[in-house]
Protein backbone atom coordinates (compact mmCIF):
# COMPACT_ATOMS: atom_id res chain seq x y z
CA UNK A 1 0.00 0.00 0.00
CA UNK A 2 1.05 3.56 -0.66
CA UNK A 3 2.43 5.33 2.39
CA UNK A 4 1.02 8.70 1.35
CA UNK A 5 -2.33 10.48 1.39
CA UNK A 6 -3.23 13.06 -1.25
CA UNK A 7 -6.46 14.87 -2.14
CA UNK A 8 -8.05 13.22 -5.18
CA UNK A 9 -8.38 16.43 -7.17
CA UNK A 10 -7.50 20.14 -7.20
CA UNK A 11 -8.08 23.10 -9.49
CA UNK A 12 -5.70 25.95 -10.18
CA UNK A 13 -5.97 29.09 -12.30
CA UNK A 14 -3.46 29.44 -15.10
CA UNK A 15 -0.51 31.59 -14.07
CA UNK A 16 -1.10 31.08 -10.35
CA UNK A 17 0.91 28.86 -8.04
CA UNK A 18 -0.34 25.31 -7.60
CA UNK A 19 0.26 23.91 -4.13
CA UNK A 20 -0.21 20.16 -3.91
CA UNK A 21 -0.23 18.67 -0.39
CA UNK A 22 0.85 15.21 0.68
CA UNK A 23 0.67 13.51 4.06
CA UNK A 24 3.22 10.84 4.93
CA UNK A 25 2.88 10.57 8.70
CA UNK A 26 4.58 7.14 8.90
CA UNK A 27 7.70 8.14 6.97
CA UNK A 28 10.91 6.77 8.46
CA UNK A 29 14.31 8.37 8.69
CA UNK A 30 15.75 6.60 5.65
CA UNK A 31 12.88 7.42 3.29
CA UNK A 32 12.76 10.15 0.66
CA UNK A 33 9.73 11.98 -0.68
CA UNK A 34 9.42 11.83 -4.46
CA UNK A 35 7.01 13.51 -6.82
CA UNK A 36 6.11 12.24 -10.27
CA UNK A 37 3.38 13.38 -12.60
CA UNK A 38 1.45 11.67 -15.36
CA UNK A 39 -0.02 13.67 -18.18
CA UNK A 40 -3.00 11.96 -19.77
CA UNK A 41 -2.11 8.71 -21.55
CA UNK A 42 1.64 9.22 -21.09
CA UNK A 43 4.17 7.52 -18.85
CA UNK A 44 4.94 9.17 -15.49
CA UNK A 45 7.59 11.88 -15.38
CA UNK A 46 9.94 12.60 -12.48
CA UNK A 47 9.57 16.07 -10.94
CA UNK A 48 11.61 16.37 -7.76
CA UNK A 49 12.59 14.58 -4.56
CA UNK A 50 13.89 15.46 -1.11
CA UNK A 51 14.81 14.09 2.30
CA UNK A 52 14.34 16.88 4.84
CA UNK A 53 15.51 20.12 3.27
CA UNK A 54 13.43 22.12 0.86
CA UNK A 55 14.36 21.51 -2.75
CA UNK A 56 13.91 23.50 -5.95
CA UNK A 57 14.57 22.72 -9.58
CA UNK A 58 13.46 24.11 -12.92
CA UNK A 59 10.07 22.41 -12.64
CA UNK A 60 8.97 22.85 -9.05
CA UNK A 61 9.74 23.40 -5.38
CA UNK A 62 9.31 20.83 -2.62
CA UNK A 63 8.60 21.98 0.92
CA UNK A 64 8.94 19.31 3.62
CA UNK A 65 7.76 20.05 7.15
CA UNK A 66 10.28 19.88 9.96
CA UNK A 67 8.76 16.68 11.36
CA UNK A 68 8.73 15.26 7.80
CA UNK A 69 5.14 14.08 8.19
CA UNK A 70 3.89 16.13 5.26
CA UNK A 71 5.11 17.99 2.22
CA UNK A 72 3.89 20.36 -0.47
CA UNK A 73 4.80 20.43 -4.13
CA UNK A 74 4.69 23.93 -5.57
CA UNK A 75 4.37 24.71 -9.26
CA UNK A 76 5.10 28.46 -9.18
CA UNK A 77 3.29 29.52 -12.35
CA UNK A 78 0.95 26.77 -13.49
CA UNK A 79 0.18 26.43 -17.19
CA UNK A 80 -2.44 24.40 -19.01
CA UNK A 81 0.27 21.85 -19.80
CA UNK A 82 0.66 21.18 -16.07
CA UNK A 83 -2.76 19.50 -16.02
CA UNK A 84 -1.90 15.97 -14.88
CA UNK A 85 -2.11 13.46 -12.05
CA UNK A 86 0.59 14.17 -9.46
CA UNK A 87 1.94 11.31 -7.37
CA UNK A 88 3.64 11.76 -4.01
CA UNK A 89 5.76 8.70 -3.22
CA UNK A 90 7.78 7.72 -0.18
CA UNK A 91 10.83 5.67 -1.12
CA UNK A 92 13.57 4.02 0.89
CA UNK A 93 17.11 5.27 0.33
CA UNK A 94 18.33 1.69 0.65
CA UNK A 95 18.53 0.31 -2.83
CA UNK A 96 19.10 -3.26 -3.80
CA UNK A 97 16.25 -5.68 -3.54
CA UNK A 98 12.83 -4.08 -3.46
CA UNK A 99 13.48 -1.33 -0.93
CA UNK A 100 14.02 1.32 -3.55
CA UNK A 101 10.99 0.51 -5.68
CA UNK A 102 8.36 3.18 -6.29
CA UNK A 103 4.89 2.51 -4.87
CA UNK A 104 2.27 4.66 -6.57
CA UNK A 105 -1.01 5.65 -4.92
CA UNK A 106 -3.91 7.26 -6.77
CA UNK A 107 -2.37 10.74 -6.77
CA UNK A 108 -3.97 14.16 -7.13
CA UNK A 109 -5.58 15.14 -10.41
CA UNK A 110 -4.61 18.77 -10.97
CA UNK A 111 -6.71 20.72 -13.44
CA UNK A 112 -5.25 24.04 -14.55
CA UNK A 113 -7.98 26.28 -15.90
CA UNK A 114 -7.65 29.35 -18.14
CA UNK B 1 18.49 9.35 -27.59
CA UNK B 2 15.13 7.64 -27.90
CA UNK B 3 14.95 7.04 -24.14
CA UNK B 4 12.56 4.21 -23.25
CA UNK B 5 10.54 2.69 -26.06
CA UNK B 6 7.81 0.06 -25.93
CA UNK B 7 6.50 -2.30 -28.58
CA UNK B 8 3.65 -2.64 -29.47
CA UNK B 9 1.61 0.47 -28.59
CA UNK B 10 -1.72 -1.35 -28.74
CA UNK B 11 -2.76 -4.99 -28.78
CA UNK B 12 -5.99 -6.98 -28.54
CA UNK B 13 -5.77 -10.62 -27.44
CA UNK B 14 -8.27 -13.38 -26.94
CA UNK B 15 -8.35 -15.24 -23.64
CA UNK B 16 -5.66 -17.91 -23.58
CA UNK B 17 -3.42 -16.34 -26.22
CA UNK B 18 0.16 -15.46 -25.45
CA UNK B 19 2.23 -12.42 -26.25
CA UNK B 20 5.45 -10.62 -25.39
CA UNK B 21 5.84 -6.91 -24.72
CA UNK B 22 9.23 -5.44 -25.54
CA UNK B 23 10.89 -2.60 -23.66
CA UNK B 24 14.13 -1.06 -24.90
CA UNK B 25 16.30 1.70 -23.43
CA UNK B 26 19.35 3.40 -24.89
CA UNK B 27 20.60 5.12 -21.73
CA UNK B 28 22.81 2.26 -20.50
CA UNK B 29 20.63 1.88 -17.41
CA UNK B 30 21.14 -1.07 -15.07
CA UNK B 31 17.63 -1.19 -13.60
CA UNK B 32 14.46 -1.84 -15.56
CA UNK B 33 10.84 -2.20 -14.43
CA UNK B 34 7.44 -3.30 -15.68
CA UNK B 35 4.29 -1.70 -14.23
CA UNK B 36 0.61 -2.02 -14.98
CA UNK B 37 -2.00 0.71 -14.58
CA UNK B 38 -5.71 0.04 -14.32
CA UNK B 39 -8.35 2.79 -14.73
CA UNK B 40 -8.32 5.33 -11.91
CA UNK B 41 -5.40 3.63 -10.22
CA UNK B 42 -1.74 4.32 -9.74
CA UNK B 43 0.93 2.12 -11.23
CA UNK B 44 1.67 -1.28 -9.71
CA UNK B 45 5.02 -3.00 -10.11
CA UNK B 46 4.92 -6.38 -11.86
CA UNK B 47 8.58 -7.39 -12.15
CA UNK B 48 11.88 -5.60 -12.15
CA UNK B 49 15.53 -6.25 -13.00
CA UNK B 50 18.65 -4.90 -11.35
CA UNK B 51 20.94 -5.98 -14.17
CA UNK B 52 21.40 -8.15 -17.22
CA UNK B 53 20.40 -11.73 -16.51
CA UNK B 54 18.58 -10.93 -13.25
CA UNK B 55 14.87 -10.48 -12.55
CA UNK B 56 12.72 -10.21 -9.43
CA UNK B 57 9.03 -10.16 -8.54
CA UNK B 58 7.20 -6.97 -7.77
CA UNK B 59 3.80 -6.37 -6.22
CA UNK B 60 1.63 -8.18 -8.81
CA UNK B 61 3.77 -10.82 -10.62
CA UNK B 62 1.21 -13.61 -11.08
CA UNK B 63 0.45 -14.47 -14.71
CA UNK B 64 3.55 -12.73 -16.07
CA UNK B 65 7.12 -13.75 -16.83
CA UNK B 66 10.08 -11.58 -17.70
CA UNK B 67 13.53 -11.89 -19.17
CA UNK B 68 16.56 -9.58 -19.34
CA UNK B 69 18.95 -11.29 -21.74
CA UNK B 70 20.43 -8.00 -22.91
CA UNK B 71 21.06 -4.96 -20.76
CA UNK B 72 19.04 -2.69 -23.03
CA UNK B 73 15.96 -4.92 -23.30
CA UNK B 74 13.37 -6.12 -20.80
CA UNK B 75 10.66 -8.47 -22.04
CA UNK B 76 7.28 -9.05 -20.38
CA UNK B 77 5.45 -12.23 -21.33
CA UNK B 78 1.88 -13.32 -20.89
CA UNK B 79 1.68 -17.08 -21.42
CA UNK B 80 -2.10 -17.41 -21.25
CA UNK B 81 -3.82 -14.04 -21.28
CA UNK B 82 -6.86 -13.43 -19.08
CA UNK B 83 -9.39 -10.54 -19.15
CA UNK B 84 -8.01 -9.41 -15.76
CA UNK B 85 -4.77 -8.56 -17.56
CA UNK B 86 -6.49 -5.86 -19.60
CA UNK B 87 -4.47 -2.82 -18.63
CA UNK B 88 -1.93 -0.24 -19.72
CA UNK B 89 1.61 -1.51 -19.27
CA UNK B 90 4.50 0.86 -18.64
CA UNK B 91 8.17 0.07 -18.74
CA UNK B 92 10.74 2.18 -16.91
CA UNK B 93 14.49 2.25 -16.42
CA UNK B 94 16.96 3.92 -14.06
CA UNK B 95 20.73 4.18 -13.89
CA UNK B 96 20.64 2.24 -10.65
CA UNK B 97 18.33 2.04 -7.65
CA UNK B 98 19.69 4.80 -5.48
CA UNK B 99 17.80 7.89 -4.50
CA UNK B 100 19.48 10.20 -7.00
CA UNK B 101 18.46 8.26 -10.05
CA UNK B 102 14.99 8.89 -11.35
CA UNK B 103 13.00 6.33 -13.28
CA UNK B 104 12.37 7.14 -16.94
CA UNK B 105 9.11 5.77 -18.31
CA UNK B 106 8.09 4.60 -21.74
CA UNK B 107 4.87 5.68 -23.50
CA UNK B 108 2.93 2.57 -22.51
CA UNK B 109 1.24 -0.40 -24.21
CA UNK B 110 -2.55 -0.65 -24.13
CA UNK B 111 -3.57 -4.31 -23.91
CA UNK B 112 -7.13 -5.57 -24.14
CA UNK B 113 -7.91 -9.22 -23.46
CA UNK B 114 -11.32 -10.35 -24.69
Coordinates of C-alpha atoms in Angstrom, one line a residue:
Chain A
X1 CA 0.0 0.0 0.0
X2 CA 1.1 3.6 -0.7
X3 CA 2.4 5.3 2.4
X4 CA 1.0 8.7 1.4
X5 CA -2.3 10.5 1.4
X6 CA -3.2 13.1 -1.3
X7 CA -6.5 14.9 -2.1
X8 CA -8.1 13.2 -5.2
X9 CA -8.4 16.4 -7.2
X10 CA -7.5 20.1 -7.2
X11 CA -8.1 23.1 -9.5
X12 CA -5.7 26.0 -10.2
X13 CA -6.0 29.1 -12.3
X14 CA -3.5 29.4 -15.1
X15 CA -0.5 31.6 -14.1
X16 CA -1.1 31.1 -10.4
X17 CA 0.9 28.9 -8.0
X18 CA -0.3 25.3 -7.6
X19 CA 0.3 23.9 -4.1
X20 CA -0.2 20.2 -3.9
X21 CA -0.2 18.7 -0.4
X22 CA 0.8 15.2 0.7
X23 CA 0.7 13.5 4.1
X24 CA 3.2 10.8 4.9
X25 CA 2.9 10.6 8.7
X26 CA 4.6 7.1 8.9
X27 CA 7.7 8.1 7.0
X28 CA 10.9 6.8 8.5
X29 CA 14.3 8.4 8.7
X30 CA 15.7 6.6 5.7
X31 CA 12.9 7.4 3.3
X32 CA 12.8 10.2 0.7
X33 CA 9.7 12.0 -0.7
X34 CA 9.4 11.8 -4.5
X35 CA 7.0 13.5 -6.8
X36 CA 6.1 12.2 -10.3
X37 CA 3.4 13.4 -12.6
X38 CA 1.4 11.7 -15.4
X39 CA 0.0 13.7 -18.2
X40 CA -3.0 12.0 -19.8
X41 CA -2.1 8.7 -21.6
X42 CA 1.6 9.2 -21.1
X43 CA 4.2 7.5 -18.8
X44 CA 4.9 9.2 -15.5
X45 CA 7.6 11.9 -15.4
X46 CA 9.9 12.6 -12.5
X47 CA 9.6 16.1 -10.9
X48 CA 11.6 16.4 -7.8
X49 CA 12.6 14.6 -4.6
X50 CA 13.9 15.5 -1.1
X51 CA 14.8 14.1 2.3
X52 CA 14.3 16.9 4.8
X53 CA 15.5 20.1 3.3
X54 CA 13.4 22.1 0.9
X55 CA 14.4 21.5 -2.8
X56 CA 13.9 23.5 -5.9
X57 CA 14.6 22.7 -9.6
X58 CA 13.5 24.1 -12.9
X59 CA 10.1 22.4 -12.6
X60 CA 9.0 22.9 -9.0
X61 CA 9.7 23.4 -5.4
X62 CA 9.3 20.8 -2.6
X63 CA 8.6 22.0 0.9
X64 CA 8.9 19.3 3.6
X65 CA 7.8 20.0 7.2
X66 CA 10.3 19.9 10.0
X67 CA 8.8 16.7 11.4
X68 CA 8.7 15.3 7.8
X69 CA 5.1 14.1 8.2
X70 CA 3.9 16.1 5.3
X71 CA 5.1 18.0 2.2
X72 CA 3.9 20.4 -0.5
X73 CA 4.8 20.4 -4.1
X74 CA 4.7 23.9 -5.6
X75 CA 4.4 24.7 -9.3
X76 CA 5.1 28.5 -9.2
X77 CA 3.3 29.5 -12.4
X78 CA 1.0 26.8 -13.5
X79 CA 0.2 26.4 -17.2
X80 CA -2.4 24.4 -19.0
X81 CA 0.3 21.8 -19.8
X82 CA 0.7 21.2 -16.1
X83 CA -2.8 19.5 -16.0
X84 CA -1.9 16.0 -14.9
X85 CA -2.1 13.5 -12.0
X86 CA 0.6 14.2 -9.5
X87 CA 1.9 11.3 -7.4
X88 CA 3.6 11.8 -4.0
X89 CA 5.8 8.7 -3.2
X90 CA 7.8 7.7 -0.2
X91 CA 10.8 5.7 -1.1
X92 CA 13.6 4.0 0.9
X93 CA 17.1 5.3 0.3
X94 CA 18.3 1.7 0.6
X95 CA 18.5 0.3 -2.8
X96 CA 19.1 -3.3 -3.8
X97 CA 16.2 -5.7 -3.5
X98 CA 12.8 -4.1 -3.5
X99 CA 13.5 -1.3 -0.9
X100 CA 14.0 1.3 -3.6
X101 CA 11.0 0.5 -5.7
X102 CA 8.4 3.2 -6.3
X103 CA 4.9 2.5 -4.9
X104 CA 2.3 4.7 -6.6
X105 CA -1.0 5.7 -4.9
X106 CA -3.9 7.3 -6.8
X107 CA -2.4 10.7 -6.8
X108 CA -4.0 14.2 -7.1
X109 CA -5.6 15.1 -10.4
X110 CA -4.6 18.8 -11.0
X111 CA -6.7 20.7 -13.4
X112 CA -5.3 24.0 -14.6
X113 CA -8.0 26.3 -15.9
X114 CA -7.6 29.4 -18.1
Chain B
X1 CA 18.5 9.3 -27.6
X2 CA 15.1 7.6 -27.9
X3 CA 15.0 7.0 -24.1
X4 CA 12.6 4.2 -23.3
X5 CA 10.5 2.7 -26.1
X6 CA 7.8 0.1 -25.9
X7 CA 6.5 -2.3 -28.6
X8 CA 3.7 -2.6 -29.5
X9 CA 1.6 0.5 -28.6
X10 CA -1.7 -1.4 -28.7
X11 CA -2.8 -5.0 -28.8
X12 CA -6.0 -7.0 -28.5
X13 CA -5.8 -10.6 -27.4
X14 CA -8.3 -13.4 -26.9
X15 CA -8.4 -15.2 -23.6
X16 CA -5.7 -17.9 -23.6
X17 CA -3.4 -16.3 -26.2
X18 CA 0.2 -15.5 -25.5
X19 CA 2.2 -12.4 -26.3
X20 CA 5.5 -10.6 -25.4
X21 CA 5.8 -6.9 -24.7
X22 CA 9.2 -5.4 -25.5
X23 CA 10.9 -2.6 -23.7
X24 CA 14.1 -1.1 -24.9
X25 CA 16.3 1.7 -23.4
X26 CA 19.3 3.4 -24.9
X27 CA 20.6 5.1 -21.7
X28 CA 22.8 2.3 -20.5
X29 CA 20.6 1.9 -17.4
X30 CA 21.1 -1.1 -15.1
X31 CA 17.6 -1.2 -13.6
X32 CA 14.5 -1.8 -15.6
X33 CA 10.8 -2.2 -14.4
X34 CA 7.4 -3.3 -15.7
X35 CA 4.3 -1.7 -14.2
X36 CA 0.6 -2.0 -15.0
X37 CA -2.0 0.7 -14.6
X38 CA -5.7 0.0 -14.3
X39 CA -8.4 2.8 -14.7
X40 CA -8.3 5.3 -11.9
X41 CA -5.4 3.6 -10.2
X42 CA -1.7 4.3 -9.7
X43 CA 0.9 2.1 -11.2
X44 CA 1.7 -1.3 -9.7
X45 CA 5.0 -3.0 -10.1
X46 CA 4.9 -6.4 -11.9
X47 CA 8.6 -7.4 -12.1
X48 CA 11.9 -5.6 -12.1
X49 CA 15.5 -6.2 -13.0
X50 CA 18.7 -4.9 -11.4
X51 CA 20.9 -6.0 -14.2
X52 CA 21.4 -8.2 -17.2
X53 CA 20.4 -11.7 -16.5
X54 CA 18.6 -10.9 -13.3
X55 CA 14.9 -10.5 -12.5
X56 CA 12.7 -10.2 -9.4
X57 CA 9.0 -10.2 -8.5
X58 CA 7.2 -7.0 -7.8
X59 CA 3.8 -6.4 -6.2
X60 CA 1.6 -8.2 -8.8
X61 CA 3.8 -10.8 -10.6
X62 CA 1.2 -13.6 -11.1
X63 CA 0.4 -14.5 -14.7
X64 CA 3.6 -12.7 -16.1
X65 CA 7.1 -13.7 -16.8
X66 CA 10.1 -11.6 -17.7
X67 CA 13.5 -11.9 -19.2
X68 CA 16.6 -9.6 -19.3
X69 CA 18.9 -11.3 -21.7
X70 CA 20.4 -8.0 -22.9
X71 CA 21.1 -5.0 -20.8
X72 CA 19.0 -2.7 -23.0
X73 CA 16.0 -4.9 -23.3
X74 CA 13.4 -6.1 -20.8
X75 CA 10.7 -8.5 -22.0
X76 CA 7.3 -9.0 -20.4
X77 CA 5.5 -12.2 -21.3
X78 CA 1.9 -13.3 -20.9
X79 CA 1.7 -17.1 -21.4
X80 CA -2.1 -17.4 -21.3
X81 CA -3.8 -14.0 -21.3
X82 CA -6.9 -13.4 -19.1
X83 CA -9.4 -10.5 -19.1
X84 CA -8.0 -9.4 -15.8
X85 CA -4.8 -8.6 -17.6
X86 CA -6.5 -5.9 -19.6
X87 CA -4.5 -2.8 -18.6
X88 CA -1.9 -0.2 -19.7
X89 CA 1.6 -1.5 -19.3
X90 CA 4.5 0.9 -18.6
X91 CA 8.2 0.1 -18.7
X92 CA 10.7 2.2 -16.9
X93 CA 14.5 2.3 -16.4
X94 CA 17.0 3.9 -14.1
X95 CA 20.7 4.2 -13.9
X96 CA 20.6 2.2 -10.7
X97 CA 18.3 2.0 -7.7
X98 CA 19.7 4.8 -5.5
X99 CA 17.8 7.9 -4.5
X100 CA 19.5 10.2 -7.0
X101 CA 18.5 8.3 -10.1
X102 CA 15.0 8.9 -11.4
X103 CA 13.0 6.3 -13.3
X104 CA 12.4 7.1 -16.9
X105 CA 9.1 5.8 -18.3
X106 CA 8.1 4.6 -21.7
X107 CA 4.9 5.7 -23.5
X108 CA 2.9 2.6 -22.5
X109 CA 1.2 -0.4 -24.2
X110 CA -2.6 -0.7 -24.1
X111 CA -3.6 -4.3 -23.9
X112 CA -7.1 -5.6 -24.1
X113 CA -7.9 -9.2 -23.5
X114 CA -11.3 -10.3 -24.7

